[in-house]
């Protein structure tokens, strides 16, 4: 009979690691932003995040798991072993120390930072980009990142005083999308806007007081060009200097009695409006325009 440890590379130290094992202690420090910045590493928790991280070659440094989780997700343990990633068994207490959720799923991976410079992301010619300008809530940031990925965005820019994309809650809220798109960290939001515009993208700023209606832009075909959407924090919105330099200030129409949409919902509406416009074949747009003018 095959033993539970066969087929995966396990650390040579006898018995599962405990909360006091030096490697567990070192990994736990990555829950702090200062240590993530110093080491260039972060934690990805749960089987979904681990699966997506392993699919991005060279990202995972080490995989921690309880014996039960490593057996349950044997395919992930085997995938880590094939990539020559150490797989370390840990006690339930050690896993609880590494995880930041109330009911962890038994797996935590140590991953390398994966953000890229703005010029590298733009060199790939993204047609849809989301810019998180000063968004501080990690749950909101991770959800917008996930939505941008689903809408087909090529890059997500964390600009200015935005939350750390490697914050544990942000990583979990992205549901693996952190590993799918180009993540860019831009200290200067205005410089980021200039770079996006220089790359040929139309820059649209979202604001509840925008002078352009999203539906009107879509009907006029103005979302069919490569676009970068600027999203601000839910509490304070976009700073005025960013809305001023944008090509248009866009509001999402409210057809009912709701006062507003939250950030994640508004971002989803905007990104999917662009995604739909970008997917319409050029010939269809031209035909539709000719029909409308006849």
PDB file of C-alpha atoms in Angstrom:
ATOM      1  CA  UNK A   1       0.000   0.000   0.000  1.00  0.00           C
ATOM      2  CA  UNK A   2       1.319   3.455  -0.880  1.00  0.00           C
ATOM      3  CA  UNK A   3       2.053   5.616   2.146  1.00  0.00           C
ATOM      4  CA  UNK A   4       0.490   9.133   2.334  1.00  0.00           C
ATOM      5  CA  UNK A   5       3.905  10.727   1.843  1.00  0.00           C
ATOM      6  CA  UNK A   6       4.749   8.881  -1.383  1.00  0.00           C
ATOM      7  CA  UNK A   7       4.704  10.989  -4.525  1.00  0.00           C
ATOM      8  CA  UNK A   8       5.519  14.277  -2.852  1.00  0.00           C
ATOM      9  CA  UNK A   9       8.750  15.814  -1.640  1.00  0.00           C
ATOM     10  CA  UNK A  10       8.607  16.158   2.148  1.00  0.00           C
ATOM     11  CA  UNK A  11      11.006  17.982   4.417  1.00  0.00           C
ATOM     12  CA  UNK A  12      13.591  15.732   6.020  1.00  0.00           C
ATOM     13  CA  UNK A  13      12.799  16.871   9.586  1.00  0.00           C
ATOM     14  CA  UNK A  14      10.941  14.047  11.431  1.00  0.00           C
ATOM     15  CA  UNK A  15       7.282  14.678  12.139  1.00  0.00           C
ATOM     16  CA  UNK A  16       5.073  17.584  11.082  1.00  0.00           C
ATOM     17  CA  UNK A  17       6.330  21.120  11.642  1.00  0.00           C
ATOM     18  CA  UNK A  18       4.941  22.916  14.695  1.00  0.00           C
ATOM     19  CA  UNK A  19       4.236  26.627  15.247  1.00  0.00           C
ATOM     20  CA  UNK A  20       7.758  26.936  16.694  1.00  0.00           C
ATOM     21  CA  UNK A  21       9.575  25.355  13.753  1.00  0.00           C
ATOM     22  CA  UNK A  22      11.857  28.096  12.336  1.00  0.00           C
ATOM     23  CA  UNK A  23      10.479  27.811   8.794  1.00  0.00           C
ATOM     24  CA  UNK A  24       6.922  28.155  10.052  1.00  0.00           C
ATOM     25  CA  UNK A  25       7.948  31.136  12.174  1.00  0.00           C
ATOM     26  CA  UNK A  26       9.659  32.759   9.174  1.00  0.00           C
ATOM     27  CA  UNK A  27       6.640  32.168   6.932  1.00  0.00           C
ATOM     28  CA  UNK A  28       4.245  33.548   9.535  1.00  0.00           C
ATOM     29  CA  UNK A  29       6.152  36.850   9.514  1.00  0.00           C
ATOM     30  CA  UNK A  30       4.931  37.330   5.934  1.00  0.00           C
ATOM     31  CA  UNK A  31       1.557  38.301   7.378  1.00  0.00           C
ATOM     32  CA  UNK A  32       3.241  41.677   8.002  1.00  0.00           C
ATOM     33  CA  UNK A  33       3.736  44.059   5.082  1.00  0.00           C
ATOM     34  CA  UNK A  34       7.221  45.043   6.264  1.00  0.00           C
ATOM     35  CA  UNK A  35       8.416  41.455   6.058  1.00  0.00           C
ATOM     36  CA  UNK A  36       6.739  40.908   2.699  1.00  0.00           C
ATOM     37  CA  UNK A  37       8.555  43.943   1.313  1.00  0.00           C
ATOM     38  CA  UNK A  38      11.913  42.897   2.771  1.00  0.00           C
ATOM     39  CA  UNK A  39      11.775  39.319   1.524  1.00  0.00           C
ATOM     40  CA  UNK A  40       9.845  39.752  -1.714  1.00  0.00           C
ATOM     41  CA  UNK A  41       7.524  36.937  -0.654  1.00  0.00           C
ATOM     42  CA  UNK A  42       3.924  36.511   0.481  1.00  0.00           C
ATOM     43  CA  UNK A  43       1.430  33.845   1.570  1.00  0.00           C
ATOM     44  CA  UNK A  44      -1.306  32.307  -0.562  1.00  0.00           C
ATOM     45  CA  UNK A  45      -3.885  30.407   1.465  1.00  0.00           C
ATOM     46  CA  UNK A  46      -6.264  27.652   0.392  1.00  0.00           C
ATOM     47  CA  UNK A  47      -6.327  25.120  -2.457  1.00  0.00           C
ATOM     48  CA  UNK A  48      -7.648  27.534  -5.117  1.00  0.00           C
ATOM     49  CA  UNK A  49      -4.872  30.077  -4.543  1.00  0.00           C
ATOM     50  CA  UNK A  50      -2.247  27.326  -4.305  1.00  0.00           C
ATOM     51  CA  UNK A  51      -3.454  25.752  -7.563  1.00  0.00           C
ATOM     52  CA  UNK A  52      -3.225  29.048  -9.461  1.00  0.00           C
ATOM     53  CA  UNK A  53       0.137  29.906  -7.912  1.00  0.00           C
ATOM     54  CA  UNK A  54       1.607  26.539  -8.932  1.00  0.00           C
ATOM     55  CA  UNK A  55       0.336  27.084 -12.477  1.00  0.00           C
ATOM     56  CA  UNK A  56       2.540  30.180 -12.695  1.00  0.00           C
ATOM     57  CA  UNK A  57       6.007  28.647 -13.011  1.00  0.00           C
ATOM     58  CA  UNK A  58       8.568  29.756 -10.456  1.00  0.00           C
ATOM     59  CA  UNK A  59       6.076  31.467  -8.150  1.00  0.00           C
ATOM     60  CA  UNK A  60       5.785  29.002  -5.246  1.00  0.00           C
ATOM     61  CA  UNK A  61       8.764  28.700  -2.902  1.00  0.00           C
ATOM     62  CA  UNK A  62       7.329  26.236  -0.378  1.00  0.00           C
ATOM     63  CA  UNK A  63       4.034  24.504   0.315  1.00  0.00           C
ATOM     64  CA  UNK A  64       2.829  23.898   3.868  1.00  0.00           C
ATOM     65  CA  UNK A  65      -0.047  21.524   4.543  1.00  0.00           C
ATOM     66  CA  UNK A  66      -1.571  19.384   7.228  1.00  0.00           C
ATOM     67  CA  UNK A  67      -1.300  15.630   6.530  1.00  0.00           C
ATOM     68  CA  UNK A  68      -5.063  15.475   5.908  1.00  0.00           C
ATOM     69  CA  UNK A  69      -4.971  18.387   3.433  1.00  0.00           C
ATOM     70  CA  UNK A  70      -1.950  17.014   1.578  1.00  0.00           C
ATOM     71  CA  UNK A  71      -3.810  13.746   1.125  1.00  0.00           C
ATOM     72  CA  UNK A  72      -7.052  15.463   0.119  1.00  0.00           C
ATOM     73  CA  UNK A  73      -5.250  17.696  -2.390  1.00  0.00           C
ATOM     74  CA  UNK A  74      -2.697  15.130  -3.471  1.00  0.00           C
ATOM     75  CA  UNK A  75      -2.656  16.572  -6.987  1.00  0.00           C
ATOM     76  CA  UNK A  76      -1.377  19.892  -5.653  1.00  0.00           C
ATOM     77  CA  UNK A  77       1.259  18.214  -3.507  1.00  0.00           C
ATOM     78  CA  UNK A  78       2.363  16.162  -6.506  1.00  0.00           C
ATOM     79  CA  UNK A  79       2.443  19.280  -8.693  1.00  0.00           C
ATOM     80  CA  UNK A  80       4.641  21.039  -6.173  1.00  0.00           C
ATOM     81  CA  UNK A  81       6.973  18.047  -6.042  1.00  0.00           C
ATOM     82  CA  UNK A  82       7.265  17.984  -9.831  1.00  0.00           C
ATOM     83  CA  UNK A  83       8.247  21.667  -9.711  1.00  0.00           C
ATOM     84  CA  UNK A  84      10.890  20.849  -7.071  1.00  0.00           C
ATOM     85  CA  UNK A  85       8.978  22.878  -4.474  1.00  0.00           C
ATOM     86  CA  UNK A  86       9.462  21.647  -0.880  1.00  0.00           C
ATOM     87  CA  UNK A  87       6.257  20.246   0.615  1.00  0.00           C
ATOM     88  CA  UNK A  88       6.257  20.534   4.401  1.00  0.00           C
ATOM     89  CA  UNK A  89       3.780  18.753   6.638  1.00  0.00           C
ATOM     90  CA  UNK A  90       2.582  20.914   9.536  1.00  0.00           C
ATOM     91  CA  UNK A  91       0.402  20.365  12.568  1.00  0.00           C
ATOM     92  CA  UNK A  92      -3.085  21.823  12.702  1.00  0.00           C
ATOM     93  CA  UNK A  93      -1.796  24.452  15.148  1.00  0.00           C
ATOM     94  CA  UNK A  94       1.030  25.425  12.798  1.00  0.00           C
ATOM     95  CA  UNK A  95      -1.355  25.734   9.864  1.00  0.00           C
ATOM     96  CA  UNK A  96      -3.712  27.852  11.984  1.00  0.00           C
ATOM     97  CA  UNK A  97      -0.788  30.158  12.778  1.00  0.00           C
ATOM     98  CA  UNK A  98       0.022  30.552   9.080  1.00  0.00           C
ATOM     99  CA  UNK A  99      -3.578  31.027   7.952  1.00  0.00           C
ATOM    100  CA  UNK A 100      -5.598  34.205   8.452  1.00  0.00           C
ATOM    101  CA  UNK A 101      -9.058  32.673   8.076  1.00  0.00           C
ATOM    102  CA  UNK A 102     -11.241  31.276  10.851  1.00  0.00           C
ATOM    103  CA  UNK A 103     -11.608  27.883   9.166  1.00  0.00           C
ATOM    104  CA  UNK A 104      -8.468  27.313   7.069  1.00  0.00           C
ATOM    105  CA  UNK A 105      -8.465  24.645   4.369  1.00  0.00           C
ATOM    106  CA  UNK A 106      -5.144  23.113   5.300  1.00  0.00           C
ATOM    107  CA  UNK A 107      -2.781  24.550   2.651  1.00  0.00           C
ATOM    108  CA  UNK A 108      -0.581  27.661   2.626  1.00  0.00           C
ATOM    109  CA  UNK A 109       2.044  28.451  -0.009  1.00  0.00           C
ATOM    110  CA  UNK A 110       4.969  30.833   0.275  1.00  0.00           C
ATOM    111  CA  UNK A 111       5.151  32.704  -3.043  1.00  0.00           C
ATOM    112  CA  UNK A 112       7.502  35.152  -4.723  1.00  0.00           C
ATOM    113  CA  UNK A 113       6.294  38.665  -5.519  1.00  0.00           C
ATOM    114  CA  UNK A 114       5.076  38.759  -9.099  1.00  0.00           C
ATOM    115  CA  UNK A 115       4.366  42.403  -9.954  1.00  0.00           C
ATOM    116  CA  UNK A 116       5.961  43.814 -13.097  1.00  0.00           C
ATOM    117  CA  UNK A 117       7.052  47.330 -14.154  1.00  0.00           C
ATOM    118  CA  UNK A 118       4.472  49.450 -15.955  1.00  0.00           C
ATOM    119  CA  UNK A 119       6.437  49.505 -19.221  1.00  0.00           C
ATOM    120  CA  UNK A 120       6.637  45.705 -19.245  1.00  0.00           C
ATOM    121  CA  UNK A 121       2.877  45.371 -18.750  1.00  0.00           C
ATOM    122  CA  UNK A 122       2.123  47.947 -21.452  1.00  0.00           C
ATOM    123  CA  UNK A 123       4.531  46.300 -23.891  1.00  0.00           C
ATOM    124  CA  UNK A 124       2.090  43.375 -24.014  1.00  0.00           C
ATOM    125  CA  UNK A 125      -0.578  45.675 -25.457  1.00  0.00           C
ATOM    126  CA  UNK A 126      -3.427  45.293 -22.933  1.00  0.00           C
ATOM    127  CA  UNK A 127      -6.769  46.535 -24.263  1.00  0.00           C
ATOM    128  CA  UNK A 128      -8.341  46.813 -20.816  1.00  0.00           C
ATOM    129  CA  UNK A 129      -6.618  47.978 -17.621  1.00  0.00           C
ATOM    130  CA  UNK A 130      -7.964  48.656 -14.118  1.00  0.00           C
ATOM    131  CA  UNK A 131      -6.217  51.251 -11.963  1.00  0.00           C
ATOM    132  CA  UNK A 132      -6.843  51.096  -8.212  1.00  0.00           C
ATOM    133  CA  UNK A 133      -5.963  54.626  -7.133  1.00  0.00           C
ATOM    134  CA  UNK A 134      -5.549  54.821  -3.384  1.00  0.00           C
ATOM    135  CA  UNK A 135      -7.945  51.959  -2.640  1.00  0.00           C
ATOM    136  CA  UNK A 136      -7.056  50.905   0.904  1.00  0.00           C
ATOM    137  CA  UNK A 137      -9.576  48.155   1.628  1.00  0.00           C
ATOM    138  CA  UNK A 138      -7.955  44.808   0.753  1.00  0.00           C
ATOM    139  CA  UNK A 139     -11.265  43.028   0.231  1.00  0.00           C
ATOM    140  CA  UNK A 140     -12.423  45.637  -2.279  1.00  0.00           C
ATOM    141  CA  UNK A 141      -9.056  45.649  -4.054  1.00  0.00           C
ATOM    142  CA  UNK A 142      -8.972  41.867  -4.354  1.00  0.00           C
ATOM    143  CA  UNK A 143     -12.553  41.749  -5.610  1.00  0.00           C
ATOM    144  CA  UNK A 144     -11.869  44.387  -8.287  1.00  0.00           C
ATOM    145  CA  UNK A 145      -8.749  42.455  -9.305  1.00  0.00           C
ATOM    146  CA  UNK A 146     -10.841  39.299  -9.666  1.00  0.00           C
ATOM    147  CA  UNK A 147     -13.481  41.169 -11.681  1.00  0.00           C
ATOM    148  CA  UNK A 148     -10.851  42.738 -13.941  1.00  0.00           C
ATOM    149  CA  UNK A 149      -9.434  39.296 -14.656  1.00  0.00           C
ATOM    150  CA  UNK A 150     -12.898  37.923 -15.433  1.00  0.00           C
ATOM    151  CA  UNK A 151     -13.579  40.852 -17.783  1.00  0.00           C
ATOM    152  CA  UNK A 152     -10.380  40.142 -19.685  1.00  0.00           C
ATOM    153  CA  UNK A 153      -8.182  42.948 -18.380  1.00  0.00           C
ATOM    154  CA  UNK A 154      -4.504  42.519 -19.117  1.00  0.00           C
ATOM    155  CA  UNK A 155      -3.225  44.493 -16.142  1.00  0.00           C
ATOM    156  CA  UNK A 156      -4.283  45.851 -12.765  1.00  0.00           C
ATOM    157  CA  UNK A 157      -2.368  48.840 -11.413  1.00  0.00           C
ATOM    158  CA  UNK A 158      -2.118  49.484  -7.664  1.00  0.00           C
ATOM    159  CA  UNK A 159      -1.400  53.216  -7.679  1.00  0.00           C
ATOM    160  CA  UNK A 160      -0.440  55.721  -5.021  1.00  0.00           C
ATOM    161  CA  UNK A 161      -1.409  54.764  -1.468  1.00  0.00           C
ATOM    162  CA  UNK A 162      -3.291  51.658  -2.594  1.00  0.00           C
ATOM    163  CA  UNK A 163      -3.314  48.554  -0.411  1.00  0.00           C
ATOM    164  CA  UNK A 164      -0.518  46.029  -0.775  1.00  0.00           C
ATOM    165  CA  UNK A 165      -1.671  43.512  -3.426  1.00  0.00           C
ATOM    166  CA  UNK A 166       0.006  40.790  -1.335  1.00  0.00           C
ATOM    167  CA  UNK A 167      -2.081  41.523   1.752  1.00  0.00           C
ATOM    168  CA  UNK A 168      -3.637  38.216   2.817  1.00  0.00           C
ATOM    169  CA  UNK A 169      -7.229  39.420   2.512  1.00  0.00           C
ATOM    170  CA  UNK A 170      -6.531  40.906  -0.922  1.00  0.00           C
ATOM    171  CA  UNK A 171      -4.955  37.652  -2.108  1.00  0.00           C
ATOM    172  CA  UNK A 172      -7.951  35.643  -0.879  1.00  0.00           C
ATOM    173  CA  UNK A 173     -10.503  38.071  -2.361  1.00  0.00           C
ATOM    174  CA  UNK A 174      -8.794  37.804  -5.751  1.00  0.00           C
ATOM    175  CA  UNK A 175      -9.619  34.048  -5.749  1.00  0.00           C
ATOM    176  CA  UNK A 176      -6.487  33.225  -7.742  1.00  0.00           C
ATOM    177  CA  UNK A 177      -6.744  36.125 -10.197  1.00  0.00           C
ATOM    178  CA  UNK A 178      -3.646  37.698  -8.662  1.00  0.00           C
ATOM    179  CA  UNK A 179      -1.709  35.015 -10.550  1.00  0.00           C
ATOM    180  CA  UNK A 180      -3.486  35.572 -13.891  1.00  0.00           C
ATOM    181  CA  UNK A 181      -2.991  39.242 -14.793  1.00  0.00           C
ATOM    182  CA  UNK A 182      -0.053  41.620 -14.805  1.00  0.00           C
ATOM    183  CA  UNK A 183       0.023  43.374 -11.439  1.00  0.00           C
ATOM    184  CA  UNK A 184       1.738  46.770 -11.469  1.00  0.00           C
ATOM    185  CA  UNK A 185       2.671  48.906  -8.467  1.00  0.00           C
ATOM    186  CA  UNK A 186       2.865  52.614  -9.346  1.00  0.00           C
ATOM    187  CA  UNK A 187       3.913  55.104  -6.679  1.00  0.00           C
ATOM    188  CA  UNK A 188       2.747  58.115  -8.721  1.00  0.00           C
ATOM    189  CA  UNK A 189      -0.833  57.808 -10.050  1.00  0.00           C
ATOM    190  CA  UNK A 190      -0.428  60.783 -12.396  1.00  0.00           C
ATOM    191  CA  UNK A 191       2.673  59.254 -13.956  1.00  0.00           C
ATOM    192  CA  UNK A 192       0.748  56.005 -14.355  1.00  0.00           C
ATOM    193  CA  UNK A 193      -2.034  57.827 -16.224  1.00  0.00           C
ATOM    194  CA  UNK A 194       0.522  59.489 -18.514  1.00  0.00           C
ATOM    195  CA  UNK A 195       2.086  56.098 -19.279  1.00  0.00           C
ATOM    196  CA  UNK A 196      -1.296  54.533 -20.022  1.00  0.00           C
ATOM    197  CA  UNK A 197      -2.281  57.365 -22.346  1.00  0.00           C
ATOM    198  CA  UNK A 198       1.105  57.266 -24.088  1.00  0.00           C
ATOM    199  CA  UNK A 199       0.467  53.563 -24.748  1.00  0.00           C
ATOM    200  CA  UNK A 200      -2.728  54.461 -26.604  1.00  0.00           C
ATOM    201  CA  UNK A 201      -5.336  53.770 -23.920  1.00  0.00           C
ATOM    202  CA  UNK A 202      -8.290  56.057 -23.283  1.00  0.00           C
ATOM    203  CA  UNK A 203      -8.350  56.932 -19.564  1.00  0.00           C
ATOM    204  CA  UNK A 204     -11.788  57.020 -17.919  1.00  0.00           C
ATOM    205  CA  UNK A 205     -12.304  58.154 -14.331  1.00  0.00           C
ATOM    206  CA  UNK A 206     -15.259  56.791 -12.374  1.00  0.00           C
ATOM    207  CA  UNK A 207     -17.145  59.267 -10.213  1.00  0.00           C
ATOM    208  CA  UNK A 208     -20.725  59.620  -9.074  1.00  0.00           C
ATOM    209  CA  UNK A 209     -20.646  63.222 -10.288  1.00  0.00           C
ATOM    210  CA  UNK A 210     -19.237  62.478 -13.735  1.00  0.00           C
ATOM    211  CA  UNK A 211     -20.427  64.508 -16.702  1.00  0.00           C
ATOM    212  CA  UNK A 212     -20.474  61.412 -18.953  1.00  0.00           C
ATOM    213  CA  UNK A 213     -23.051  58.658 -18.539  1.00  0.00           C
ATOM    214  CA  UNK A 214     -21.704  55.113 -18.946  1.00  0.00           C
ATOM    215  CA  UNK A 215     -24.668  54.020 -21.064  1.00  0.00           C
ATOM    216  CA  UNK A 216     -24.255  57.029 -23.366  1.00  0.00           C
ATOM    217  CA  UNK A 217     -20.559  56.232 -23.868  1.00  0.00           C
ATOM    218  CA  UNK A 218     -21.391  52.619 -24.690  1.00  0.00           C
ATOM    219  CA  UNK A 219     -24.167  53.619 -27.127  1.00  0.00           C
ATOM    220  CA  UNK A 220     -21.816  56.055 -28.863  1.00  0.00           C
ATOM    221  CA  UNK A 221     -19.183  53.342 -29.333  1.00  0.00           C
ATOM    222  CA  UNK A 222     -16.641  55.155 -27.163  1.00  0.00           C
ATOM    223  CA  UNK A 223     -15.862  52.041 -25.120  1.00  0.00           C
ATOM    224  CA  UNK A 224     -14.649  50.094 -28.158  1.00  0.00           C
ATOM    225  CA  UNK A 225     -11.125  51.530 -27.878  1.00  0.00           C
ATOM    226  CA  UNK A 226      -8.421  50.219 -25.504  1.00  0.00           C
ATOM    227  CA  UNK A 227      -9.360  51.663 -22.118  1.00  0.00           C
ATOM    228  CA  UNK A 228      -7.905  52.178 -18.648  1.00  0.00           C
ATOM    229  CA  UNK A 229     -10.493  52.643 -15.882  1.00  0.00           C
ATOM    230  CA  UNK A 230      -9.574  54.649 -12.784  1.00  0.00           C
ATOM    231  CA  UNK A 231     -11.248  53.530  -9.554  1.00  0.00           C
ATOM    232  CA  UNK A 232     -10.917  55.394  -6.256  1.00  0.00           C
ATOM    233  CA  UNK A 233     -11.591  54.403  -2.676  1.00  0.00           C
ATOM    234  CA  UNK A 234     -15.166  53.801  -1.611  1.00  0.00           C
ATOM    235  CA  UNK A 235     -14.863  56.366   1.168  1.00  0.00           C
ATOM    236  CA  UNK A 236     -13.209  59.234  -0.713  1.00  0.00           C
ATOM    237  CA  UNK A 237     -13.453  58.437  -4.419  1.00  0.00           C
ATOM    238  CA  UNK A 238     -10.821  59.595  -6.875  1.00  0.00           C
ATOM    239  CA  UNK A 239      -8.686  62.630  -6.056  1.00  0.00           C
ATOM    240  CA  UNK A 240      -9.475  65.676  -8.167  1.00  0.00           C
ATOM    241  CA  UNK A 241      -6.085  65.727  -9.882  1.00  0.00           C
ATOM    242  CA  UNK A 242      -6.831  62.304 -11.398  1.00  0.00           C
ATOM    243  CA  UNK A 243     -10.358  63.095 -12.521  1.00  0.00           C
ATOM    244  CA  UNK A 244      -9.040  66.285 -14.137  1.00  0.00           C
ATOM    245  CA  UNK A 245      -6.449  64.538 -16.296  1.00  0.00           C
ATOM    246  CA  UNK A 246      -8.772  61.704 -17.402  1.00  0.00           C
ATOM    247  CA  UNK A 247     -10.238  61.731 -20.897  1.00  0.00           C
ATOM    248  CA  UNK A 248     -13.722  61.551 -19.405  1.00  0.00           C
ATOM    249  CA  UNK A 249     -15.361  61.485 -15.977  1.00  0.00           C
ATOM    250  CA  UNK A 250     -17.926  58.707 -16.008  1.00  0.00           C
ATOM    251  CA  UNK A 251     -20.896  57.984 -13.773  1.00  0.00           C
ATOM    252  CA  UNK A 252     -22.761  54.685 -13.633  1.00  0.00           C
ATOM    253  CA  UNK A 253     -26.479  55.419 -14.168  1.00  0.00           C
ATOM    254  CA  UNK A 254     -28.795  54.507 -11.309  1.00  0.00           C
ATOM    255  CA  UNK A 255     -32.181  53.472 -12.687  1.00  0.00           C
ATOM    256  CA  UNK A 256     -33.745  52.707  -9.318  1.00  0.00           C
ATOM    257  CA  UNK A 257     -33.808  54.440  -5.960  1.00  0.00           C
ATOM    258  CA  UNK A 258     -30.443  53.231  -4.627  1.00  0.00           C
ATOM    259  CA  UNK A 259     -28.199  56.064  -3.503  1.00  0.00           C
ATOM    260  CA  UNK A 260     -25.088  54.530  -5.072  1.00  0.00           C
ATOM    261  CA  UNK A 261     -23.212  51.348  -5.941  1.00  0.00           C
ATOM    262  CA  UNK A 262     -20.332  50.079  -3.886  1.00  0.00           C
ATOM    263  CA  UNK A 263     -16.877  50.125  -5.435  1.00  0.00           C
ATOM    264  CA  UNK A 264     -16.770  46.469  -6.486  1.00  0.00           C
ATOM    265  CA  UNK A 265     -20.200  46.624  -8.135  1.00  0.00           C
ATOM    266  CA  UNK A 266     -19.426  49.858  -9.986  1.00  0.00           C
ATOM    267  CA  UNK A 267     -16.100  48.456 -11.173  1.00  0.00           C
ATOM    268  CA  UNK A 268     -17.829  45.320 -12.450  1.00  0.00           C
ATOM    269  CA  UNK A 269     -20.365  47.352 -14.449  1.00  0.00           C
ATOM    270  CA  UNK A 270     -17.655  49.541 -16.009  1.00  0.00           C
ATOM    271  CA  UNK A 271     -15.222  46.746 -16.808  1.00  0.00           C
ATOM    272  CA  UNK A 272     -17.876  44.511 -18.337  1.00  0.00           C
ATOM    273  CA  UNK A 273     -19.246  47.402 -20.398  1.00  0.00           C
ATOM    274  CA  UNK A 274     -15.769  47.789 -21.878  1.00  0.00           C
ATOM    275  CA  UNK A 275     -15.318  44.041 -22.259  1.00  0.00           C
ATOM    276  CA  UNK A 276     -18.559  43.774 -24.251  1.00  0.00           C
ATOM    277  CA  UNK A 277     -17.647  46.714 -26.483  1.00  0.00           C
ATOM    278  CA  UNK A 278     -14.169  45.354 -27.123  1.00  0.00           C
ATOM    279  CA  UNK A 279     -15.575  41.967 -28.166  1.00  0.00           C
ATOM    280  CA  UNK A 280     -17.949  43.329 -30.831  1.00  0.00           C
ATOM    281  CA  UNK A 281     -16.403  42.676 -34.280  1.00  0.00           C
ATOM    282  CA  UNK A 282     -15.388  45.857 -36.090  1.00  0.00           C
ATOM    283  CA  UNK A 283     -17.577  45.002 -39.087  1.00  0.00           C
ATOM    284  CA  UNK A 284     -20.606  44.678 -36.825  1.00  0.00           C
ATOM    285  CA  UNK A 285     -19.979  48.123 -35.350  1.00  0.00           C
ATOM    286  CA  UNK A 286     -19.584  49.678 -38.786  1.00  0.00           C
ATOM    287  CA  UNK A 287     -22.749  47.996 -40.072  1.00  0.00           C
ATOM    288  CA  UNK A 288     -24.673  49.128 -37.032  1.00  0.00           C
ATOM    289  CA  UNK A 289     -23.422  52.689 -37.552  1.00  0.00           C
ATOM    290  CA  UNK A 290     -24.428  52.693 -41.220  1.00  0.00           C
ATOM    291  CA  UNK A 291     -27.889  51.382 -40.328  1.00  0.00           C
ATOM    292  CA  UNK A 292     -28.348  54.047 -37.684  1.00  0.00           C
ATOM    293  CA  UNK A 293     -27.381  56.828 -40.080  1.00  0.00           C
ATOM    294  CA  UNK A 294     -29.543  55.642 -42.996  1.00  0.00           C
TER     295      UNK A 294
END
